[in-house]
Coordinates of C-alpha atoms and ligand atoms in Angstrom, one line a residue:
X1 CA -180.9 100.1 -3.2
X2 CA -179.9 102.1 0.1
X3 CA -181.1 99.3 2.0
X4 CA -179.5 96.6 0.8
X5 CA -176.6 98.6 0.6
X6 CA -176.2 99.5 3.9
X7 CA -176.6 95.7 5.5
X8 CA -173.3 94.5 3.9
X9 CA -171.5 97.6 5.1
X10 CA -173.4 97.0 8.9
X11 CA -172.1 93.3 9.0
X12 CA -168.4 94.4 7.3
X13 CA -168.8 96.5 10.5
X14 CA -169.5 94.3 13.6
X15 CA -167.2 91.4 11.8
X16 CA -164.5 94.2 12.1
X17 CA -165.0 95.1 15.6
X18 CA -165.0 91.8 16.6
X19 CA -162.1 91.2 15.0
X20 CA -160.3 94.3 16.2
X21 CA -160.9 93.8 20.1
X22 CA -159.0 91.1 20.5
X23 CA -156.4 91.5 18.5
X24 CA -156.2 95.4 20.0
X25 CA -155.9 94.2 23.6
X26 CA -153.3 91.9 22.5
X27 CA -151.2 94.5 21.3
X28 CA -152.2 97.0 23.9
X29 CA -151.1 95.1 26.1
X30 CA -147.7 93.6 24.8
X31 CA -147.0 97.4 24.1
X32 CA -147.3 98.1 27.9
X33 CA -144.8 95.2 28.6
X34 CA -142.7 96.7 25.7
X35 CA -142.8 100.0 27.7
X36 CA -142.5 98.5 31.3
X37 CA -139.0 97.0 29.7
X38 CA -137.4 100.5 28.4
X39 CA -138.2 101.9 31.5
X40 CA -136.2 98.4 33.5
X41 CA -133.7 99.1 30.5
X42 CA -132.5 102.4 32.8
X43 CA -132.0 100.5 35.8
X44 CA -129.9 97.7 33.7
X45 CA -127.8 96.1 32.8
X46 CA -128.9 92.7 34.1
X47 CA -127.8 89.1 34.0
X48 CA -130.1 87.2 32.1
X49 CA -131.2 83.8 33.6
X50 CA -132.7 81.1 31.1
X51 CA -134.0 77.9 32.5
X52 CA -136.7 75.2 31.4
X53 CA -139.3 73.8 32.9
X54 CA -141.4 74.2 36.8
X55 CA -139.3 71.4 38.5
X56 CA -136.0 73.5 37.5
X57 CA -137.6 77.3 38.3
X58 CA -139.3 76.0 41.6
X59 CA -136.2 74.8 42.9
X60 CA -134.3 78.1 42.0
X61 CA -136.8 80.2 43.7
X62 CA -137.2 78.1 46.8
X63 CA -133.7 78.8 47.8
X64 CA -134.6 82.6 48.1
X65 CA -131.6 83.8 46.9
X66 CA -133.7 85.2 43.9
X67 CA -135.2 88.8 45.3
X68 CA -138.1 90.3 42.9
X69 CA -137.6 94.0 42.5
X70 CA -140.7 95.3 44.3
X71 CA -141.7 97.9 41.8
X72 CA -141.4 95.9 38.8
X73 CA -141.3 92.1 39.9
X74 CA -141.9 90.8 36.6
X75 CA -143.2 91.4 32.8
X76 CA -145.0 89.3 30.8
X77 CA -144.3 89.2 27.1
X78 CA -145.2 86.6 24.3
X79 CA -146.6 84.2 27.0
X80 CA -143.7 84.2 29.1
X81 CA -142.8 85.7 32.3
X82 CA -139.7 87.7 32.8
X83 CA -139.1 88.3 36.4
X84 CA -136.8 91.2 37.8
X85 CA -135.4 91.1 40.5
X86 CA -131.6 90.3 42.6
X87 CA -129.5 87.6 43.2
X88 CA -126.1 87.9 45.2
X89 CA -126.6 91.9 44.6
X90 CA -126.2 91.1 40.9
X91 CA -129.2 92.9 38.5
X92 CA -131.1 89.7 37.1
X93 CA -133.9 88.8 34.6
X94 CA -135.3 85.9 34.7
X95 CA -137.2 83.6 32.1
X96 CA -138.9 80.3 31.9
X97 CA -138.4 79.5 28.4
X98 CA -140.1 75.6 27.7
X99 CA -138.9 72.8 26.3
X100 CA -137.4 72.3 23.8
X101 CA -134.7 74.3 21.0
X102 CA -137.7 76.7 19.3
X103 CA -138.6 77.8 22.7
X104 CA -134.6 78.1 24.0
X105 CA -133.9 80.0 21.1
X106 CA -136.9 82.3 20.7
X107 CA -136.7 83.9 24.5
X108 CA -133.0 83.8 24.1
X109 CA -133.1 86.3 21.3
X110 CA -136.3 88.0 22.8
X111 CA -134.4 88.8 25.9
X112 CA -131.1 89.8 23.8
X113 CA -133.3 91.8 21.9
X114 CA -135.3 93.4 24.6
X115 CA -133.1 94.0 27.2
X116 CA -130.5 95.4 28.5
X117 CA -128.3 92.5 29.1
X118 CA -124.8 91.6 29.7
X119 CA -124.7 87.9 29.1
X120 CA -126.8 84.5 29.5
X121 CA -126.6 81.8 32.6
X122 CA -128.4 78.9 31.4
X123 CA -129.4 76.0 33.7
X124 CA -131.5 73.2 34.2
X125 CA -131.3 69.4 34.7
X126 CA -129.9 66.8 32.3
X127 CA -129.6 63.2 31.1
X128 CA -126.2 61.5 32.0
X129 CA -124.2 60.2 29.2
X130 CA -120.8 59.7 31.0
X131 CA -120.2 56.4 33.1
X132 CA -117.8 58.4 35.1
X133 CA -120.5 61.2 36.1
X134 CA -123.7 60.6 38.6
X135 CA -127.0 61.2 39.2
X136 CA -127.1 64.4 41.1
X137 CA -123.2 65.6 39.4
X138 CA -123.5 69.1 37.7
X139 CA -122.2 70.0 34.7
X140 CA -120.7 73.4 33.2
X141 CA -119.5 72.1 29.5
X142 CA -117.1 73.9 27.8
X143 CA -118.9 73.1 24.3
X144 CA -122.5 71.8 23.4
X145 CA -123.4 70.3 20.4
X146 CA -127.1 70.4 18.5
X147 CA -127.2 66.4 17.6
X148 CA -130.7 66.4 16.4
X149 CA -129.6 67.8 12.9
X150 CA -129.8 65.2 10.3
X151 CA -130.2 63.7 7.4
X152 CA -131.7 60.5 7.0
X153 CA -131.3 57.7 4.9
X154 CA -132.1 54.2 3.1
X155 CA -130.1 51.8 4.2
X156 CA -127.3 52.1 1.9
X157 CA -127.8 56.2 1.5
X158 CA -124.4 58.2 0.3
X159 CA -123.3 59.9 3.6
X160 CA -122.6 64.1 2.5
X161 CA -119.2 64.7 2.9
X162 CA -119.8 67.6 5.3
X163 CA -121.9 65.0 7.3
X164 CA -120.0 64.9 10.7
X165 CA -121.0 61.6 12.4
X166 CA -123.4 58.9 11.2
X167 CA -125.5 56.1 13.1
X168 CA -126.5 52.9 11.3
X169 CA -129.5 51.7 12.3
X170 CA -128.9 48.2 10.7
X171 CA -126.1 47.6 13.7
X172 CA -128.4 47.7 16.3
X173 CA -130.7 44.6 15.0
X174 CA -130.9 42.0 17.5
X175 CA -130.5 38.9 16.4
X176 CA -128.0 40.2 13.7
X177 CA -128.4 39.7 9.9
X178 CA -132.0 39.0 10.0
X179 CA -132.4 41.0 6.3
X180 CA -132.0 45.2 5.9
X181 CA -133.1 47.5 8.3
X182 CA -135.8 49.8 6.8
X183 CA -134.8 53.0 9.1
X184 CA -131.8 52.7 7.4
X185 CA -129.4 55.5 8.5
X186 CA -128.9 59.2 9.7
X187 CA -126.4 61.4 8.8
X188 CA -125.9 64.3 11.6
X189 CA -124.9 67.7 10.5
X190 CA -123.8 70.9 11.5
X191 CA -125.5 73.9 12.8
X192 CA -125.7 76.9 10.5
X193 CA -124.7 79.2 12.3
X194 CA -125.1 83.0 11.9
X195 CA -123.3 85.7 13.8
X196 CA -122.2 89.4 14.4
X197 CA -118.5 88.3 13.6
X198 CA -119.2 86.8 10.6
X199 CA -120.2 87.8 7.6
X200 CA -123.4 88.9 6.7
X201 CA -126.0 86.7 5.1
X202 CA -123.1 83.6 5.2
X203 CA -124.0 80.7 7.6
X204 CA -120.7 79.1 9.4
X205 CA -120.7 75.2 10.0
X206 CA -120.9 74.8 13.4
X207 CA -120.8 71.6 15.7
X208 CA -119.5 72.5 18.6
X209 CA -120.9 76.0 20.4
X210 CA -118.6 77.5 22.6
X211 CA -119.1 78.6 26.2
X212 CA -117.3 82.0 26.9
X213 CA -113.9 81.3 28.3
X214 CA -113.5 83.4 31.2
X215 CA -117.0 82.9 32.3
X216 CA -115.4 79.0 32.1
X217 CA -112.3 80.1 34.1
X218 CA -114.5 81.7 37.0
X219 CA -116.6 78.5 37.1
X220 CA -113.6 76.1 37.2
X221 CA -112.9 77.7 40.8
X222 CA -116.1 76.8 42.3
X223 CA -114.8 72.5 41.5
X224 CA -114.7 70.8 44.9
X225 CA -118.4 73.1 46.3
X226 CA -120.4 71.0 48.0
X227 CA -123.7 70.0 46.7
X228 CA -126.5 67.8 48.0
X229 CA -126.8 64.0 48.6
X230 CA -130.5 63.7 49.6
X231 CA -133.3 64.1 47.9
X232 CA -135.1 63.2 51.5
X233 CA -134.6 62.4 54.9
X234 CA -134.9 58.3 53.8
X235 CA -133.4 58.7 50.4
X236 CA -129.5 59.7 49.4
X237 CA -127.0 59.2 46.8
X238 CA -124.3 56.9 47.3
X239 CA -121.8 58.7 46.9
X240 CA -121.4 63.2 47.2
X241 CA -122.0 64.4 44.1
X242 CA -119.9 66.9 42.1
X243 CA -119.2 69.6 39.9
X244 CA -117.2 68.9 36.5
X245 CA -116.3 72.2 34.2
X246 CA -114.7 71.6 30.9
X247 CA -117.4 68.5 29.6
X248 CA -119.1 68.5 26.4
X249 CA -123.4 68.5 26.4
X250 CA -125.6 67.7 23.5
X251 CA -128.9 69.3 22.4
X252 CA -131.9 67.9 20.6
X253 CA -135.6 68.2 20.6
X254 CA -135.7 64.7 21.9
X255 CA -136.1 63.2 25.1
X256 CA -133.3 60.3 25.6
X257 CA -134.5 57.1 27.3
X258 CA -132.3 54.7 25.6
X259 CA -129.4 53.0 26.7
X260 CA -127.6 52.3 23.0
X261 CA -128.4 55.9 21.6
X262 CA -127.4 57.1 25.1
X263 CA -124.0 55.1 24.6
X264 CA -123.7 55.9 20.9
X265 CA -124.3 59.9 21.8
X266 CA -121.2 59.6 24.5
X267 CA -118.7 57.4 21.6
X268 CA -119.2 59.9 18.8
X269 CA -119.9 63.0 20.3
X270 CA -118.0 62.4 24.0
X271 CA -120.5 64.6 25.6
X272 CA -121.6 63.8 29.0
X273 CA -125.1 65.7 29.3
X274 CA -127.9 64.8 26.8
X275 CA -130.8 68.0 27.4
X276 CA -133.2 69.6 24.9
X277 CA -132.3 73.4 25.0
X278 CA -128.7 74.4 25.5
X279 CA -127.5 74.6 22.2
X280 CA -130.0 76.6 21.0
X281 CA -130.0 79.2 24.3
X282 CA -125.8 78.9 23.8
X283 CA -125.3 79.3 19.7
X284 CA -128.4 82.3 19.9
X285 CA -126.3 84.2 22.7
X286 CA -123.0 83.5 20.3
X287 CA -124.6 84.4 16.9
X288 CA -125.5 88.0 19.4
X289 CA -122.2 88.4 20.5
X290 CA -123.2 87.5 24.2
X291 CA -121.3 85.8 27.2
X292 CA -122.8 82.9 27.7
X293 CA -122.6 79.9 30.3
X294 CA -124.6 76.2 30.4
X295 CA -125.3 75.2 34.1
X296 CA -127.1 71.4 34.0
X297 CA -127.5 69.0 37.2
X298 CA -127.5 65.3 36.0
X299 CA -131.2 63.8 36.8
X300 CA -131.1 59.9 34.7
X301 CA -129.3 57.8 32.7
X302 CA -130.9 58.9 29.8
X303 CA -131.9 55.3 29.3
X304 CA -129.0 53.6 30.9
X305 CA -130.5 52.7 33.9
X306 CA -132.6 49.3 34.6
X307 CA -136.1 50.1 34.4
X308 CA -137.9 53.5 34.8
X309 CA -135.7 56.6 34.5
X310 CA -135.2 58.6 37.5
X311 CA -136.1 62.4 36.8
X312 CA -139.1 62.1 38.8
X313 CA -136.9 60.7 41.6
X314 CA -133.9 62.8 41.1
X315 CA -135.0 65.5 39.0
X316 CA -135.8 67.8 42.2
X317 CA -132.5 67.3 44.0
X318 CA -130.4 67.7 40.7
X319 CA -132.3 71.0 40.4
X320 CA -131.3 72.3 43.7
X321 CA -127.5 71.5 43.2
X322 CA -128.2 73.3 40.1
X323 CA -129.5 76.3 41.6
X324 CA -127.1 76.1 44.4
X325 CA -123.9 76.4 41.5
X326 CA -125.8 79.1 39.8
X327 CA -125.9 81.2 42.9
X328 CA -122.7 80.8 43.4
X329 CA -121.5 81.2 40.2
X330 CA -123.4 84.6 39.9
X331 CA -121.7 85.6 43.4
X332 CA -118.1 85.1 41.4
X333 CA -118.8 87.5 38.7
X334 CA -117.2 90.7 38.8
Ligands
NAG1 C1 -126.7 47.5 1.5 O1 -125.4 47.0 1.4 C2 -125.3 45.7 2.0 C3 -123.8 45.3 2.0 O2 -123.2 45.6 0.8 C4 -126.1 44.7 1.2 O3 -126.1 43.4 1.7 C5 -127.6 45.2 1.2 O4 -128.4 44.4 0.4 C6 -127.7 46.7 0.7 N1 -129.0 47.2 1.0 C7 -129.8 47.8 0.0 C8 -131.1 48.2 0.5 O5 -129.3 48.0 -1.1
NAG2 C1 -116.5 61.6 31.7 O1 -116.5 62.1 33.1 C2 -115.3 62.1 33.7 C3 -115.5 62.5 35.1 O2 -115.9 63.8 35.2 C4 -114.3 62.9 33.0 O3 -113.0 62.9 33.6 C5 -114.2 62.4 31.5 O4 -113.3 63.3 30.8 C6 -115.6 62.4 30.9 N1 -115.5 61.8 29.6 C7 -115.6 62.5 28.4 C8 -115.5 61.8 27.2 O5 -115.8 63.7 28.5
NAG3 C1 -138.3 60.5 49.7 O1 -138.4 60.5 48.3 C2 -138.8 59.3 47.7 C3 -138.7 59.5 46.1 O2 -139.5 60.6 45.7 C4 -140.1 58.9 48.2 O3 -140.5 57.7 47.6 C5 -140.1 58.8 49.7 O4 -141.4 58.5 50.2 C6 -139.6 60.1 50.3 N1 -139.4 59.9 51.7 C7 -139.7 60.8 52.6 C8 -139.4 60.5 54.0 O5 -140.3 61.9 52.3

């Protein structure tokens, strides 16, 4: 009876423990990071700097404007790196996040959350929806919308009446009237959006987010900076490229290689930067009650050029005359 009693209790045992180590050092160590962060906290606040992808954080660092605090030069928490550090003598953190809206808007609260922060510079590169704008142009938009929220459709579907823009996907069969369309239609919606100034529990309709207006008013001065032309000694731009403040940008978890969604996108919506992350990173900084400011240097046509898209060509200079605007926007704050 002792006997076989025991055995049970001996494997309970060494299944727990194996359990437990892991999942110990996880949390071990993520409270170390939690700790390392309240004791950064004392030296805040900071700027908090949100971008997206290598490309984007490779050409931000190599300008070596960025200086890592040399006691605490980063902390790593749920998978992500958070570096500390200076930029134009302004207190900075600074975060990776990933593509895409889930990872935008988890780090953006995680960093809200966390530290001790006074507002949110997002940057990174972006699709070009705007005939007027150019490969290599950055964009500060005074609103972005997230137009990846939808309902969709058979062909003939009732549209919601708090549906705020709808695309048909019957109207873009080539030849014409060759029988219905089985993709039918989608109906785009608004955000839900939550906040400190609203009431509690009660979702707002929201389509367009709102950058903060005097960090908008401080960008509009930089118009007229000068920003590269070449990505290389045998390859330039046509023409100089520029910066535009005041624009509208739109946010879904898609990647847009497609010259008639690209052109639909800029005749409903009027926005002139298609990217994946900066509604999310600017409605989760607004639902907080935080500054916030977008920051995206035009890489494509999002599908309307001939042939293959051009971020691989372009992406790297478009990131450097986005890092060069962040800088100096960062060196205009008060
Ligand atoms: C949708 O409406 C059009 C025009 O009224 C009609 O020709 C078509 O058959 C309808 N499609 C379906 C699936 O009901
Ligand atoms: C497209 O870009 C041009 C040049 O920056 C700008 O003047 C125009 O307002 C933009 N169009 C829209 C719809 O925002
Ligand atoms: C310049 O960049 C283009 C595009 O990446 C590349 O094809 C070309 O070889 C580069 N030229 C030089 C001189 O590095």
């Amino acid at each position: 009876m002792a006997e076989t009693k025991r055995r049970p209790c001996l494997v309970v045992l060494i299944l727990m423990s194996s359990l437990a180590f892991p999942l110990a050092a996880t949390s071990l160590r993520r409270r170390k990071s939690l700790e390392t962060i309240k004791s950064l906290n004392q030296n805040g606040p900071y700027l908090g700097l949100i971008t997206v992808y290598p490309p984007e954080e490779d050409a931000f660092f190599s300008t070596g404007a960025f200086k890592h605090d040399p006691k605490h030069p980063f902390v790593d928490l749920s998978g992500r790196r958070y570096r500390v550090g200076k930029l134009e003598g302004k207190k900075i953190i600074y975060v990776r996040c990933g593509v895409g809206m889930v990872n935008a808007a988890a780090t953006t609260q995680q960093m809200l959350d966390l530290f001790d922060i006074t507002g949110i510079v997002h940057f990174g590169i972006a699709g070009n929806a705007n005939n007027s704008m150019s490969i290599g142009d950055v964009s500060i938009p005074q609103e972005v919308a997230h137009t990846g929220i939808w309902d969709w459709l058979k062909q003939n579907g009732t549209l919601e009446t708090d549906i705020v823009a709808h695309l048909d996907i019957g109207s873009y069969n080539v030849p014409k009237n060759r029988g219905i369309n089985l993709l039918g239609r989608i109906g785009y919606r608004n955000e839900q959006f939550f906040s400190e100034s609203g009431n509690p529990n009660t979702a707002q309709p929201l389509l367009w987010a709102r950058i903060s207006q005097n960090w908008l008013n401080l960008a509009a001065n930089l118009e007229g900076m000068k920003l590269e032309q070449c990505v290389n000694s045998s390859l330039c731009l046509p023409q100089k490229p520029k910066l535009v403040v005041g624009l509208r940008g739109s946010t879904a978890n898609v990647f847009v290689d497609n010259a008639a969604y690209r052109e639909f996108l800029f005749n409903t919506f009027h926005v002139s930067s298609v990217d994946m992350e900066s509604s999310a990173v600017v409605t989760t900084s607004l639902s907080n009650g935080f500054a916030v400011i977008v920051i995206r240097g035009l890489s494509d046509l999002a599908g309307g050029q001939p042939g293959k898209n051009s971020i691989d060509i372009f992406g790297p200079l478009a990131a450097r005359n986005t890092a060069k605007v962040v800088i100096q926007f960062v060196k205009t704050l008060p």
